Coordinates of C-alpha atoms in Angstrom, one line a residue:
M17 CA 65.4 4.0 70.5
L18 CA 62.5 2.0 71.9
K19 CA 63.5 -0.5 74.5
P20 CA 62.1 -4.0 74.5
G21 CA 58.7 -4.0 76.1
A22 CA 57.6 -0.7 74.5
T23 CA 54.3 -0.6 72.7
I24 CA 54.0 -0.1 68.9
G25 CA 50.6 1.2 67.8
I26 CA 49.3 0.0 64.4
L27 CA 46.5 1.8 62.6
G28 CA 44.6 -0.9 60.7
G29 CA 43.8 -4.5 61.6
G30 CA 44.5 -6.6 58.5
Q31 CA 47.1 -9.1 57.5
L32 CA 49.9 -6.6 57.0
G33 CA 49.3 -5.4 60.6
R34 CA 49.2 -9.1 61.7
M35 CA 52.6 -9.9 60.1
M36 CA 54.1 -6.6 61.4
A37 CA 52.9 -7.5 65.0
I38 CA 54.5 -11.0 64.7
A39 CA 57.8 -9.4 63.7
A40 CA 57.6 -6.9 66.5
A41 CA 56.9 -9.6 69.1
Q42 CA 60.1 -11.5 68.0
I43 CA 62.2 -8.5 69.0
G44 CA 60.4 -7.8 72.2
Y45 CA 57.7 -5.3 71.4
R46 CA 54.1 -5.3 72.3
C47 CA 51.6 -4.2 69.6
H48 CA 48.3 -2.3 70.0
I49 CA 45.9 -2.4 67.1
Y50 CA 43.5 0.4 66.3
A51 CA 40.8 -0.5 63.7
P52 CA 37.1 0.2 63.1
E53 CA 36.2 -3.5 62.5
Q54 CA 35.8 -5.9 65.4
D55 CA 37.0 -8.8 63.3
S56 CA 40.7 -8.0 63.2
V57 CA 43.3 -10.7 62.2
A58 CA 46.0 -8.3 63.5
A59 CA 44.4 -8.0 66.9
E60 CA 44.4 -11.8 67.3
V61 CA 48.2 -11.7 67.6
S62 CA 48.6 -8.4 69.4
A63 CA 48.7 -7.4 73.1
E64 CA 45.9 -4.8 72.9
F65 CA 43.1 -3.8 70.6
T66 CA 41.1 -0.6 70.3
C67 CA 38.0 -1.0 68.1
A68 CA 36.7 2.5 67.3
P69 CA 35.8 4.6 64.2
W70 CA 38.6 6.4 62.3
Y71 CA 36.9 9.8 63.1
D72 CA 36.7 9.2 66.9
R73 CA 39.4 11.7 67.8
E74 CA 39.1 11.0 71.5
A75 CA 39.6 7.2 71.0
L76 CA 42.6 8.0 68.7
A77 CA 44.1 10.3 71.4
T78 CA 43.6 7.6 74.1
F79 CA 45.2 5.0 71.8
A80 CA 48.2 7.2 71.0
A81 CA 48.8 7.9 74.7
A82 CA 49.2 4.2 75.3
C83 CA 51.8 3.8 72.5
D84 CA 55.5 4.7 72.3
V85 CA 55.3 5.0 68.4
V86 CA 52.4 4.7 66.0
T87 CA 52.5 3.4 62.4
Y88 CA 49.9 2.3 59.8
E89 CA 49.4 -0.9 57.8
F90 CA 47.5 0.6 54.8
E91 CA 47.4 3.9 53.0
N92 CA 43.6 4.6 53.2
V93 CA 43.6 5.7 56.9
P94 CA 41.8 9.0 56.9
V95 CA 44.3 11.8 57.4
E96 CA 42.2 14.5 59.1
P97 CA 41.6 12.7 62.4
L98 CA 45.2 11.7 62.8
S99 CA 45.9 15.2 64.1
A100 CA 44.7 13.7 67.4
I101 CA 48.1 11.8 67.4
P102 CA 51.2 13.8 68.2
A103 CA 53.1 14.3 64.9
D104 CA 56.4 13.1 66.5
L105 CA 54.8 9.8 67.4
L106 CA 53.6 8.8 63.9
A107 CA 56.0 7.1 61.6
P108 CA 55.9 7.5 58.7
G109 CA 54.0 10.8 58.9
T110 CA 50.8 12.0 57.3
K111 CA 52.5 13.5 54.2
A112 CA 53.0 10.1 52.6
L113 CA 49.3 9.3 53.2
E114 CA 48.1 12.6 51.8
I115 CA 50.0 12.0 48.6
A116 CA 49.3 8.2 48.2
Q117 CA 45.6 8.7 48.8
D118 CA 45.2 11.0 45.7
R119 CA 46.4 9.4 42.4
V120 CA 46.7 12.8 40.6
R121 CA 48.7 14.3 43.4
E122 CA 50.9 11.2 43.6
K123 CA 51.7 11.4 39.9
R124 CA 52.5 15.1 40.0
F125 CA 54.7 14.5 43.1
V126 CA 56.6 11.8 41.3
E127 CA 57.1 14.1 38.3
D128 CA 58.4 16.8 40.6
V129 CA 61.1 14.6 42.0
G130 CA 62.2 13.5 38.5
G131 CA 60.1 10.3 37.9
R132 CA 58.0 9.3 34.8
P133 CA 54.5 8.1 35.4
A134 CA 52.2 6.8 32.7
P135 CA 50.6 9.6 30.6
F136 CA 47.6 10.9 32.6
A137 CA 45.0 13.6 32.9
A138 CA 42.8 14.6 35.9
V139 CA 39.1 14.1 35.4
D140 CA 37.0 15.8 37.9
H141 CA 33.7 16.0 36.0
D142 CA 31.8 13.9 33.4
S143 CA 32.3 16.7 30.9
E144 CA 36.1 16.4 31.2
L145 CA 36.5 12.7 30.3
A146 CA 36.2 12.9 26.5
D147 CA 38.9 15.6 26.4
A148 CA 41.2 13.6 28.7
V149 CA 40.9 10.5 26.4
E150 CA 41.6 12.7 23.4
R151 CA 44.7 14.2 25.0
V152 CA 46.1 11.0 26.5
G153 CA 44.9 8.6 23.9
A154 CA 43.1 5.2 23.9
P155 CA 43.3 2.5 25.1
G156 CA 43.5 3.6 28.7
I157 CA 42.2 3.1 32.2
L158 CA 40.0 5.4 34.2
K159 CA 40.7 5.1 37.9
T160 CA 39.1 6.7 40.9
R161 CA 41.2 9.5 42.3
R162 CA 40.8 8.2 45.8
D163 CA 40.4 4.7 47.3
G164 CA 40.4 1.6 45.1
Y165 CA 42.8 -1.3 45.4
D166 CA 43.4 -4.7 43.9
G167 CA 41.8 -3.6 40.6
K168 CA 38.7 -2.0 42.2
G169 CA 37.5 1.4 41.0
Q170 CA 38.9 1.0 37.5
W171 CA 37.4 1.0 34.1
R172 CA 39.3 0.0 30.9
L173 CA 38.6 2.1 27.8
A174 CA 39.6 0.3 24.6
Q175 CA 38.6 3.3 22.5
A176 CA 37.3 6.9 22.9
H177 CA 33.7 5.8 22.3
D178 CA 33.8 3.7 25.5
A179 CA 33.9 6.9 27.6
Q180 CA 30.3 7.6 26.8
G181 CA 27.9 7.0 29.7
I182 CA 30.7 6.7 32.3
R183 CA 29.9 8.7 35.4
V184 CA 32.9 10.3 37.1
P185 CA 32.8 9.8 40.9
Q186 CA 32.3 12.9 43.0
S187 CA 35.8 12.6 44.4
G188 CA 37.2 12.7 40.9
S189 CA 39.2 10.3 38.7
V190 CA 42.4 10.1 36.7
Y191 CA 42.6 8.8 33.2
E192 CA 45.9 7.0 32.4
G193 CA 47.2 5.9 29.0
M194 CA 48.1 2.3 28.6
V195 CA 51.8 1.5 29.0
H196 CA 53.4 -1.1 26.8
F197 CA 55.7 -3.0 29.1
D198 CA 57.7 -6.2 29.4
C199 CA 56.9 -6.9 33.0
E200 CA 56.0 -5.3 36.3
F201 CA 58.3 -5.0 39.3
S202 CA 58.5 -3.5 42.7
V203 CA 61.2 -1.5 44.5
I204 CA 60.8 -2.0 48.2
L205 CA 63.1 0.1 50.5
V206 CA 63.4 0.8 54.2
R207 CA 64.6 4.2 55.5
A208 CA 65.8 4.6 59.0
R209 CA 65.4 7.6 61.2
D210 CA 69.0 8.7 60.5
G211 CA 68.3 8.6 56.7
E212 CA 70.0 5.2 55.9
V213 CA 68.3 3.5 53.0
R214 CA 68.4 -0.2 52.1
F215 CA 66.7 -2.1 49.3
W216 CA 65.4 -5.6 48.8
D217 CA 65.8 -7.4 45.5
S218 CA 63.1 -6.5 43.0
T219 CA 60.7 -9.3 42.1
H220 CA 58.9 -9.9 38.8
N221 CA 55.2 -9.4 39.8
T222 CA 52.3 -11.0 37.9
H223 CA 48.7 -9.8 38.5
E224 CA 45.4 -11.6 37.8
H225 CA 42.2 -9.6 37.7
G226 CA 44.0 -6.6 39.2
I227 CA 45.3 -8.6 42.2
L228 CA 48.9 -9.6 42.7
A229 CA 49.1 -13.3 42.2
H230 CA 52.8 -14.1 41.9
S231 CA 56.2 -12.6 42.8
E232 CA 59.4 -14.2 41.6
L233 CA 63.2 -13.9 41.8
P234 CA 65.2 -13.7 39.8
A235 CA 63.3 -11.1 37.7
P236 CA 63.8 -10.9 34.0
A237 CA 67.0 -9.3 32.7
I238 CA 65.2 -6.0 31.8
V239 CA 64.4 -5.5 35.4
G240 CA 68.1 -5.8 36.3
E241 CA 68.9 -3.3 33.7
Q242 CA 66.4 -0.7 35.0
V243 CA 66.4 -1.3 38.8
A244 CA 69.1 1.2 39.6
E245 CA 67.1 4.0 38.0
A246 CA 64.0 2.9 39.7
R247 CA 65.7 2.7 43.1
A248 CA 67.1 6.1 42.6
L249 CA 63.6 7.5 42.1
A250 CA 62.2 5.5 45.1
Q251 CA 64.9 6.9 47.3
K252 CA 64.2 10.5 46.1
V253 CA 60.5 9.9 47.0
A254 CA 61.4 8.7 50.5
E255 CA 63.8 11.6 51.1
A256 CA 61.3 14.2 49.8
L257 CA 58.7 12.7 52.2
G258 CA 61.1 12.6 55.2
Y259 CA 60.0 8.9 55.3
V260 CA 60.7 6.4 58.1
G261 CA 59.9 2.8 57.5
V262 CA 59.2 0.6 54.5
L263 CA 58.1 2.2 51.3
T264 CA 57.1 0.5 48.1
C265 CA 57.1 1.9 44.5
E266 CA 55.7 -0.2 41.7
F267 CA 57.1 0.1 38.1
F268 CA 56.6 -1.0 34.6
A269 CA 59.7 -2.2 32.8
T270 CA 59.5 -0.7 29.3
A271 CA 61.7 -0.4 26.2
D272 CA 62.2 3.2 27.3
G273 CA 63.1 2.6 30.9
P274 CA 61.1 2.2 34.1
V275 CA 57.7 3.9 34.3
F276 CA 56.3 4.7 37.7
N277 CA 52.9 3.1 38.4
E278 CA 52.1 3.8 42.1
M279 CA 53.5 3.9 45.6
A280 CA 52.4 2.3 48.8
P281 CA 53.6 4.0 52.0
R282 CA 53.8 0.7 53.9
V283 CA 54.9 -2.9 53.8
H284 CA 53.7 -4.6 50.6
N285 CA 52.3 -7.8 49.3
S286 CA 55.1 -8.1 46.8
G287 CA 57.5 -8.2 49.7
H288 CA 56.0 -11.1 51.6
W289 CA 58.7 -13.3 50.3
T290 CA 61.2 -11.5 52.5
I291 CA 59.9 -13.3 55.6
E292 CA 61.8 -16.5 54.6
G293 CA 63.7 -15.2 51.5
A294 CA 65.7 -12.3 53.0
V295 CA 68.1 -12.0 55.9
T296 CA 65.7 -9.5 57.4
S297 CA 62.1 -9.3 56.4
Q298 CA 60.2 -6.1 55.3
F299 CA 58.1 -6.4 58.5
E300 CA 61.0 -6.6 60.9
N301 CA 62.9 -3.8 59.2
H302 CA 59.8 -1.6 59.3
V303 CA 59.7 -2.2 63.1
R304 CA 63.4 -1.6 63.4
A305 CA 63.1 1.7 61.5
I306 CA 60.2 3.2 63.4
A307 CA 61.7 2.0 66.7
G308 CA 65.0 3.7 66.0
L309 CA 67.0 0.4 65.8
P310 CA 69.8 -0.4 63.3
L311 CA 68.4 -1.8 60.0
G312 CA 68.9 -5.4 59.2
D313 CA 70.5 -6.9 56.1
T314 CA 68.1 -7.0 53.1
A315 CA 70.0 -9.5 51.1
S316 CA 68.2 -12.5 49.6
V317 CA 69.1 -15.9 51.0
A318 CA 68.7 -17.7 47.7
E319 CA 68.9 -17.0 43.9
R320 CA 65.4 -18.4 43.3
I321 CA 62.4 -17.4 45.5
V322 CA 58.7 -17.6 44.6
M323 CA 55.7 -16.2 46.4
D324 CA 52.2 -17.1 45.5
N325 CA 49.1 -15.4 46.9
L326 CA 46.3 -17.7 48.1
I327 CA 43.0 -16.2 47.1
G328 CA 39.5 -17.5 47.9
E329 CA 38.6 -20.9 49.1
T330 CA 41.6 -22.7 47.7
A331 CA 43.7 -21.1 50.4
L332 CA 42.2 -23.5 52.9
E333 CA 43.6 -26.6 51.2
V334 CA 46.3 -26.8 53.8
V335 CA 47.4 -30.4 53.2
N336 CA 47.8 -29.8 49.4
H337 CA 49.8 -26.7 50.0
L338 CA 52.1 -28.4 52.5
S339 CA 52.6 -31.5 50.4
D340 CA 55.5 -29.4 48.9
T341 CA 58.1 -29.7 51.7
R342 CA 59.7 -26.4 50.7
A343 CA 56.5 -24.5 51.1
H344 CA 56.3 -21.8 53.8
L345 CA 52.5 -21.4 54.4
H346 CA 51.0 -18.2 55.8
L347 CA 47.3 -18.1 56.5
Y348 CA 45.9 -14.8 57.7
G349 CA 43.2 -16.1 60.0
K350 CA 40.3 -14.6 58.0
A351 CA 37.0 -16.3 58.9
E352 CA 35.4 -16.1 55.5
A353 CA 36.9 -17.1 52.2
R354 CA 35.4 -15.0 49.4
E355 CA 36.2 -14.8 45.7
G356 CA 39.1 -12.3 45.2
R357 CA 39.9 -12.1 48.9
K358 CA 43.6 -12.6 49.9
M359 CA 43.6 -15.4 52.5
G360 CA 47.3 -16.2 52.7
H361 CA 50.4 -16.8 50.7
I362 CA 53.1 -19.4 50.1
T363 CA 56.8 -18.8 49.7
R364 CA 59.3 -21.3 48.3
V365 CA 63.0 -20.6 48.7
G366 CA 65.6 -22.3 46.5
E367 CA 65.4 -24.4 43.4
G368 CA 63.0 -27.3 42.9

């Protein structure tokens, strides 16, 4: 167990690291951010900041030596240079990163533990795309095998003919068949070092242009009917990974049951509502888990809770946002408001 005053290292300097550092400070920990970008909103609220490239093994080793535990705030941290950090210091470990960074490997891993992803086929060369579309069917979505988030690195194919002329990235792609679903929802869990697992309520998630726009409780009835099965799968994933911390699995609620979409080995945008809407937030419980502390209660504090992402310049209309006296406003401190950029979020707890 880490005593108050210990240092938590966070790989990544974005808003998830920022909210994690704030939660850590509330229970007495210092945070040390490691990120390649000088402009880090997480570093603004942390005790220390190392700005260095991901592949600078010497800088990573020096950073790790100054920390009592190291975690990460996003899943695209390069795995290879993390060998400079002692394995027993990193929570969760690199296995979750290795799987989450490769969409094909992720889907096969989920199948191996009993889950059901959307129909898919690996596409490593241009010549393989037409066959993949024929086997899986159209319409579908071609996604980069690595990287890509918030709808980036994706191409929708309405019919087989649309595959003509598409160049498959050198790192490969995966072609997924379209899933007919009623709604999307998340299962967010936290797993402690002793294996205890707790879940937050599952929100109904709405995306716009590939970006999460809205999360809401209570979710539709179909989510309630399928959440137990989805939770069971998410727990199997966590246990197979030997996971410590917060893990998110996204699902489609379909007429045939929950279909796995993707996982995020980290705190998640669809769990931001837990800061005000749960007894213990996802950020605090992640800190508790990696620090070896008892987990906090994940129960929701109200029946109705709504979280809206603030994207682009409208995020800066502070007076308008706070004209609703129930609004809990979180701005991430980003200097430039660009189209499609997450600048903050608002959570409203209770009816009204």
